[in-house]
Coordinates of C-alpha atoms and ligand atoms in Angstrom, one line a residue:
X18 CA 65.6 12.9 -186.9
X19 CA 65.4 9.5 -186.0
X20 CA 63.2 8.4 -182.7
X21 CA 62.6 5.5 -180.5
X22 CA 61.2 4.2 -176.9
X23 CA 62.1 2.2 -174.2
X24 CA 59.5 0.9 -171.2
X25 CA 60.1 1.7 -167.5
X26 CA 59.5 -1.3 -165.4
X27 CA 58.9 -2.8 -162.4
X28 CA 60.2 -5.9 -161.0
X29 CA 57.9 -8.1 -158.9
X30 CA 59.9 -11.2 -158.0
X31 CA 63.8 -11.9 -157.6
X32 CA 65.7 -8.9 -158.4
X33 CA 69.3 -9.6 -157.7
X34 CA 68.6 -13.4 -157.4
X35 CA 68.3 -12.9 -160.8
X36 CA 71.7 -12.4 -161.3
X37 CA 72.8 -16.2 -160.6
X38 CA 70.3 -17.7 -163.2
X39 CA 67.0 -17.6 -160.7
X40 CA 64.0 -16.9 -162.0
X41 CA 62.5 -13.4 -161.8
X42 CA 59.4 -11.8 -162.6
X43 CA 59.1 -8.2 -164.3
X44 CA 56.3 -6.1 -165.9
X45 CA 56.5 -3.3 -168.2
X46 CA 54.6 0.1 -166.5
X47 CA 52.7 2.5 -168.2
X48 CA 55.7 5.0 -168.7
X49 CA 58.7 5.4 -171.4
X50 CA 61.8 7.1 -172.0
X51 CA 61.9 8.7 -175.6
X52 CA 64.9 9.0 -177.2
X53 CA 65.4 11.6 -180.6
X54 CA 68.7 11.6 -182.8
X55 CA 69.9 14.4 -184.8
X56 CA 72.7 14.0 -186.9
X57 CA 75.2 17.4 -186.6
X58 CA 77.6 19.7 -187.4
X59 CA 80.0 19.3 -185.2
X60 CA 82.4 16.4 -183.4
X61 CA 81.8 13.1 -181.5
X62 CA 77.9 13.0 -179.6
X63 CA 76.0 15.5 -177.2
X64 CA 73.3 15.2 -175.0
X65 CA 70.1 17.1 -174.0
X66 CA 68.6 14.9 -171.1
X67 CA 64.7 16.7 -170.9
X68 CA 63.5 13.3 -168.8
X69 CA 61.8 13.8 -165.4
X70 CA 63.7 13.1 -162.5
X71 CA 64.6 12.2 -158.9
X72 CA 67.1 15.5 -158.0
X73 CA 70.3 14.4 -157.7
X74 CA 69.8 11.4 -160.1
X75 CA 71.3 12.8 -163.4
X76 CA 74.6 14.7 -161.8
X77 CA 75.1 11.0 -159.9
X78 CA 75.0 8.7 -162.9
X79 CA 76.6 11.0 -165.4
X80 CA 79.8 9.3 -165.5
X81 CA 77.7 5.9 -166.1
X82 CA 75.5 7.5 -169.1
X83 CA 78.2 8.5 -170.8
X84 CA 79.6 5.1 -170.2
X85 CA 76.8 3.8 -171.4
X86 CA 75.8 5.8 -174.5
X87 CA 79.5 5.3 -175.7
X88 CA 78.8 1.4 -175.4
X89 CA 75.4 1.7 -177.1
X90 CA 77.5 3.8 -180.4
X91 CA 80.1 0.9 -180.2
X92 CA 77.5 -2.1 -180.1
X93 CA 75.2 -0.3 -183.0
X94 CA 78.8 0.4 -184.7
X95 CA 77.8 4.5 -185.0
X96 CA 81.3 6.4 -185.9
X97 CA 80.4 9.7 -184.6
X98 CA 83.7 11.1 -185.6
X99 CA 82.5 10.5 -189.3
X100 CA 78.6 11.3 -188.3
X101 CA 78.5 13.7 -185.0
X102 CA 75.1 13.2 -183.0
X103 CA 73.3 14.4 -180.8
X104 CA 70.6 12.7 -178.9
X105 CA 67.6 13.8 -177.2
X106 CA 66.1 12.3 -173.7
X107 CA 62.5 12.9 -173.2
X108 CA 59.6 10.9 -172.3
X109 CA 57.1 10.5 -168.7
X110 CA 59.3 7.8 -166.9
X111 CA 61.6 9.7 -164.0
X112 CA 65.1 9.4 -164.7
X113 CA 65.6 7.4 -161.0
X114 CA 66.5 4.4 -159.3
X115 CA 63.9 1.2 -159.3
X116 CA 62.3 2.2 -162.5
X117 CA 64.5 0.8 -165.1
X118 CA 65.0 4.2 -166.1
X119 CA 68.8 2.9 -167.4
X120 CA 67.0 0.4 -169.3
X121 CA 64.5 2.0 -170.9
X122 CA 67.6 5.1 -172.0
X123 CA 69.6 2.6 -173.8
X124 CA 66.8 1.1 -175.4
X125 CA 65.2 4.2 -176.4
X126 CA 68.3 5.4 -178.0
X127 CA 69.2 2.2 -179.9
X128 CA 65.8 2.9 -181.6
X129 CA 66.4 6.2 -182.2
X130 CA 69.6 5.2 -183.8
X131 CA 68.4 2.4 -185.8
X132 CA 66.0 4.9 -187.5
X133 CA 68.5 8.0 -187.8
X134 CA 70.4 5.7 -190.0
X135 CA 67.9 3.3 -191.7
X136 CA 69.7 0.3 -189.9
X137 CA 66.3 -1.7 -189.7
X138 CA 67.6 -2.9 -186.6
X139 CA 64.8 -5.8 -185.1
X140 CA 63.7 -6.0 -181.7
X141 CA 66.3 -8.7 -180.6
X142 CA 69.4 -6.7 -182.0
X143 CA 67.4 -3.4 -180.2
X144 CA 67.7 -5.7 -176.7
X145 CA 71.5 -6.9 -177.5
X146 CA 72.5 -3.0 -177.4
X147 CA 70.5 -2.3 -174.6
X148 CA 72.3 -4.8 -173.2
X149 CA 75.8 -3.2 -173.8
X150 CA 74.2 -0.1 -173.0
X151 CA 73.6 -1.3 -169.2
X152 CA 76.9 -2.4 -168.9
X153 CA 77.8 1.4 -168.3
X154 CA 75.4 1.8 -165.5
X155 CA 75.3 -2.4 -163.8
X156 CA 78.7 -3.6 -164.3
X157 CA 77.1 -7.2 -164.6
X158 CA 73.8 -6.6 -165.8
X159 CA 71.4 -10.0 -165.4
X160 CA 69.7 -8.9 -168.9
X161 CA 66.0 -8.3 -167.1
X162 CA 66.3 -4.6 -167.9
X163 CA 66.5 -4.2 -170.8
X164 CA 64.5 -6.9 -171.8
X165 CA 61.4 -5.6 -170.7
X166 CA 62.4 -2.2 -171.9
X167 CA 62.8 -3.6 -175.0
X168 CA 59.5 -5.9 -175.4
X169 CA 57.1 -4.5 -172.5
X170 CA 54.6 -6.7 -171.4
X171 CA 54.9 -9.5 -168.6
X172 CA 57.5 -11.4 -168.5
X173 CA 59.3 -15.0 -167.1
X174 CA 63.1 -14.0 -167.2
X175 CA 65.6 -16.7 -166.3
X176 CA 69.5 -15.7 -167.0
X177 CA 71.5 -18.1 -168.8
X178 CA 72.6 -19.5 -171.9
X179 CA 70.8 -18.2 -173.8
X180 CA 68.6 -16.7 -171.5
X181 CA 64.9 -17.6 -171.2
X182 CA 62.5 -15.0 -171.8
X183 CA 58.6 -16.1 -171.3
X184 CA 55.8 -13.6 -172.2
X185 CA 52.9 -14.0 -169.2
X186 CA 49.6 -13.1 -169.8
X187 CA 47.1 -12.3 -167.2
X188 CA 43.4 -12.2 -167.1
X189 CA 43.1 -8.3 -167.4
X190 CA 45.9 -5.5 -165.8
X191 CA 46.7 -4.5 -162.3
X192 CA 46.9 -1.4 -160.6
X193 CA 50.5 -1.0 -158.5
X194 CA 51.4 2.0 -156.4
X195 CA 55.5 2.8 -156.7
X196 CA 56.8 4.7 -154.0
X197 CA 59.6 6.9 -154.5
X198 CA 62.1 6.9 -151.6
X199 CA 64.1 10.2 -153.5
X200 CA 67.4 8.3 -152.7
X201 CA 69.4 7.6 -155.7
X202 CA 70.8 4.4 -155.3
X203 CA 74.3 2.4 -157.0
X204 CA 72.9 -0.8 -158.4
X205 CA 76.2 -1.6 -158.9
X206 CA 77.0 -1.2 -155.5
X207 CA 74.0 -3.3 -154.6
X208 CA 74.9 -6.1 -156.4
X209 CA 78.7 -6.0 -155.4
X210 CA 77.8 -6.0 -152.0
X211 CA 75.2 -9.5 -152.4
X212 CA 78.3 -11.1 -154.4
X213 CA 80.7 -10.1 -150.9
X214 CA 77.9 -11.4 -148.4
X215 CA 77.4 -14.6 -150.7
X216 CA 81.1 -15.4 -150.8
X217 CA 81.4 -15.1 -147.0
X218 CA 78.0 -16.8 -146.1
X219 CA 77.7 -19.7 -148.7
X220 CA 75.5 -21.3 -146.7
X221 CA 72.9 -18.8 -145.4
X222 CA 72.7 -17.6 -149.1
X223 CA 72.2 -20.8 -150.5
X224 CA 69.3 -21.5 -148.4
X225 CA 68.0 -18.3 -149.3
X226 CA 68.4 -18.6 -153.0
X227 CA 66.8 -21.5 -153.0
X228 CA 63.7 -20.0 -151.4
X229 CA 63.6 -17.2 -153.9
X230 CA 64.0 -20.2 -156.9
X231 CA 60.7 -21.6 -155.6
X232 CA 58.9 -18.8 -154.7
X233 CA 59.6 -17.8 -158.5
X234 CA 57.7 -20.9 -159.2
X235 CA 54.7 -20.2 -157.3
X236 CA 54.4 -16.3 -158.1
X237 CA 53.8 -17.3 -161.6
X238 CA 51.4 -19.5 -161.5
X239 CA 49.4 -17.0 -159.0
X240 CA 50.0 -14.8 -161.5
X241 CA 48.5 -16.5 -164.6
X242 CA 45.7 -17.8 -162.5
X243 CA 45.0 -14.2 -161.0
X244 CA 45.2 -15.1 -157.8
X245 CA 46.1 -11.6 -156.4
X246 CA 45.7 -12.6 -152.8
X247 CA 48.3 -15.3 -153.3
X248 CA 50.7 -13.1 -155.6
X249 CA 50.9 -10.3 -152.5
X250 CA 51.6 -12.1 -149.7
X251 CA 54.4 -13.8 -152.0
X252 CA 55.7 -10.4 -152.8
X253 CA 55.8 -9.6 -149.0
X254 CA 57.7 -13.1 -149.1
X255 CA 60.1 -11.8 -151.6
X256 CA 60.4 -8.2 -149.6
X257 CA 61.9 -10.5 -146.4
X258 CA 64.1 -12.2 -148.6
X259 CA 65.3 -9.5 -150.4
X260 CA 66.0 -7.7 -146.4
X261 CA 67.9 -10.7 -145.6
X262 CA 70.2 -10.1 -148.5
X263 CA 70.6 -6.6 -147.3
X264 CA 69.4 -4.9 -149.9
X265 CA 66.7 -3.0 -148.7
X266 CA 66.7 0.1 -146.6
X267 CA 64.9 1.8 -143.9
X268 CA 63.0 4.1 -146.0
X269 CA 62.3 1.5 -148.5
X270 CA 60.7 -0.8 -145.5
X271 CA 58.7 2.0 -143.9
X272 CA 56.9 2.9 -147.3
X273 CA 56.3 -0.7 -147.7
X274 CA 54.6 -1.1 -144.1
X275 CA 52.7 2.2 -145.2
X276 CA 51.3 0.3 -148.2
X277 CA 50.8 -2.5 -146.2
X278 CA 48.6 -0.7 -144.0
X279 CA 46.8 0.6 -146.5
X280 CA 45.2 -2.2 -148.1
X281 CA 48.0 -3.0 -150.6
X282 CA 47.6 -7.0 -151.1
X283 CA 51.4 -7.1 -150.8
X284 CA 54.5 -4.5 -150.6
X285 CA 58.2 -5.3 -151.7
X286 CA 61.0 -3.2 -152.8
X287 CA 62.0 -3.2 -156.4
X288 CA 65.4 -3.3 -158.1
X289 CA 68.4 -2.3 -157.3
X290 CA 67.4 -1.5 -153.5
X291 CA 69.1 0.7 -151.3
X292 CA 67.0 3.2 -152.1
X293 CA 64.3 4.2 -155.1
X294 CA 61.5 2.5 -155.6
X295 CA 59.1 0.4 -153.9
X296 CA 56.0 -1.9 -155.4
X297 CA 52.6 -2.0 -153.6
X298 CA 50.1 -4.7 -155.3
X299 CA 46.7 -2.4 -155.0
X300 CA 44.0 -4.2 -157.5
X301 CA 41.5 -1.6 -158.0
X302 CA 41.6 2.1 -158.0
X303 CA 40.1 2.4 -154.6
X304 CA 43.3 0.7 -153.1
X305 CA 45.4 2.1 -155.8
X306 CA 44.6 5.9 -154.5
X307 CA 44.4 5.1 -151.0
X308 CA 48.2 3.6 -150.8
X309 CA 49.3 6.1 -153.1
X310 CA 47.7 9.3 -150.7
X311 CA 49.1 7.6 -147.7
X312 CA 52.8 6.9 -149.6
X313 CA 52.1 11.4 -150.1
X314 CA 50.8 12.2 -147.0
X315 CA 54.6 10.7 -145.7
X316 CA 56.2 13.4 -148.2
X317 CA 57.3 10.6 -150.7
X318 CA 56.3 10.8 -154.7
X319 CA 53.7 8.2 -155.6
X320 CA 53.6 6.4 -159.3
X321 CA 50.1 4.9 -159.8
X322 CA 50.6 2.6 -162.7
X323 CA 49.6 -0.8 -163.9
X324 CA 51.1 -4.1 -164.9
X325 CA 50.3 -6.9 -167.0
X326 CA 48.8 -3.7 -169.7
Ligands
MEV411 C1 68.1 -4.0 -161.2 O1 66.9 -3.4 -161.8 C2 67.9 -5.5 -161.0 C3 69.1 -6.2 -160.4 O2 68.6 -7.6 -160.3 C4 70.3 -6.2 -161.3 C5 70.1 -7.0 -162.6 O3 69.3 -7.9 -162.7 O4 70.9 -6.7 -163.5 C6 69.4 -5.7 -159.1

């Protein structure tokens, strides 16, 4: 049995702005998806999907898994009518919307696939099929997703070509808080709908862009030079742009203002939108647990996690 992982992730600056080649800012989080598989007797691949997850999420995004996993065979060139498979989903990261739980699928299960069948496949072939993988779920993935499910860590992402992937480092890790609206949400949907509004308001959108491309610039350097004050109120800068791109959603605002209230140095949603999850900035665990019981005490599911590990 051959087995391999992928990182859930959060995204702290510029989701969807990322997209059209601005800068965005993502961390790997403390939890995977691990993938197992098994060649079989049998025909074509089957599934067993174990992973945690947001009800509803699986049934929703079946059509787009299978999608995927077909693009992930074709990209790793598996014949699975000469060498039926099945493969095995397991791991702590909750299959759901916001956590790069896609991501982290499609890399798992390139892994898995490069070891089933001895194809010594490096990290940078690992992200390529990750990449096909997330065409199945995003339509027109930007690439951040899989790149930090592929390498973890902290990293500058800039889409283009090629893209440009810069590791960060900071000083020691932060707690987060995610906040788990329970709403599965269509990333694909998300980011159809910014391309409409962006076509119809060139200029409103081009101001805005431009405010997320030099915000980018100042969250990193708050970032590398610790300044946690500085890096949330900049992430409650990106939440308002992020709003006025109408990607947000009422829940998703109302468990940032909880945060907020809280303590949290700075609240934003994260990915996709529409739903999933939210990001709190809570440095320490005193914060960390405080946002998190409030986030609870509303009836949501609270992820206490780190960046920059
Ligand atoms: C989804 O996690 C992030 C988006 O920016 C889409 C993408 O970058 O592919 C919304």
């Amino acid at each position: 049995m051959g087995e391999g992982s992928g990182y859930g992730k959060v995204i702290l600056f510029n989701e969807h702005f990322v997209v059209y080649g601005i800068p965005a800012i993502a961390s790997a989080i403390g939890s995977k998806t691990i993938a197992k598989v098994e060649q079989i007797e049998g025909q074509g691949w089957s599934l067993d999907d174990d992973r945690p997850a947001t009800p509803g999420y699986k049934k929703e995004k079946m059509e787009h898994q299978r999608d995927s996993i077909e693009r992930i065979l074709k990209a790793a060139a598996i014949d699975v009518n000469q060498t039926p498979i099945n493969i095995y989903l397991v791991g702590d990261l909750k299959a759901a919307s916001g956590v790069g739980a896609s991501a982290a699928s499609c890399a798992a299960i390139a892994r898995a696939l490069s070891a089933e069948f001895k194809l010594g496949f490096l990290d940078e072939k690992i992200n390529e099929i990750a990449f096909e993988g997330e065409k199945g779920y995003h339509g027109t993935p930007s690439g951040i997703d899989n790149t930090v499910a592929t390498f973890g860590g902290l990293i500058w992402f800039k889409k283009g070509v090629p893209n440009i992937m810069e590791g960060l480092t900071l000083k020691q890790p932060v707690e987060i808080v995610m906040g788990n609206t329970g709403i599965v949400a269509n990333t694909k949907e998300a980011v159809a709908g910014v391309r409409d509004r962006k076509q119809k308001d060139p200029v409103k959108y081009d101001r805005l862009f431009g405010a997320a491309n030099e915000l980018a610039k100042y969250a990193r350097s708050a970032l590398v030079s610790y300044d946690l004050e500085t890096v949330g109120k900049l992430m409650d800068k990106n939440h308002e742009l992020l709003q006025s791109i109408e990607v947000s959603s009422t829940e998703l605002d109302f468990l940032v203002e909880v945060a907020r209230e809280q303590g949290a140095y700075g609240a934003k949603m994260t990915g996709g939108g529409l739903g999933g999850y939210m990001v709190a900035l809570t440095p320490g665990e005193e914060i960390q647990e405080r946002v998190a019981r409030a986030i609870e005490k509303e009836g949501f599911e609270a992820l206490r996690t780190e960046i920059g590990v």
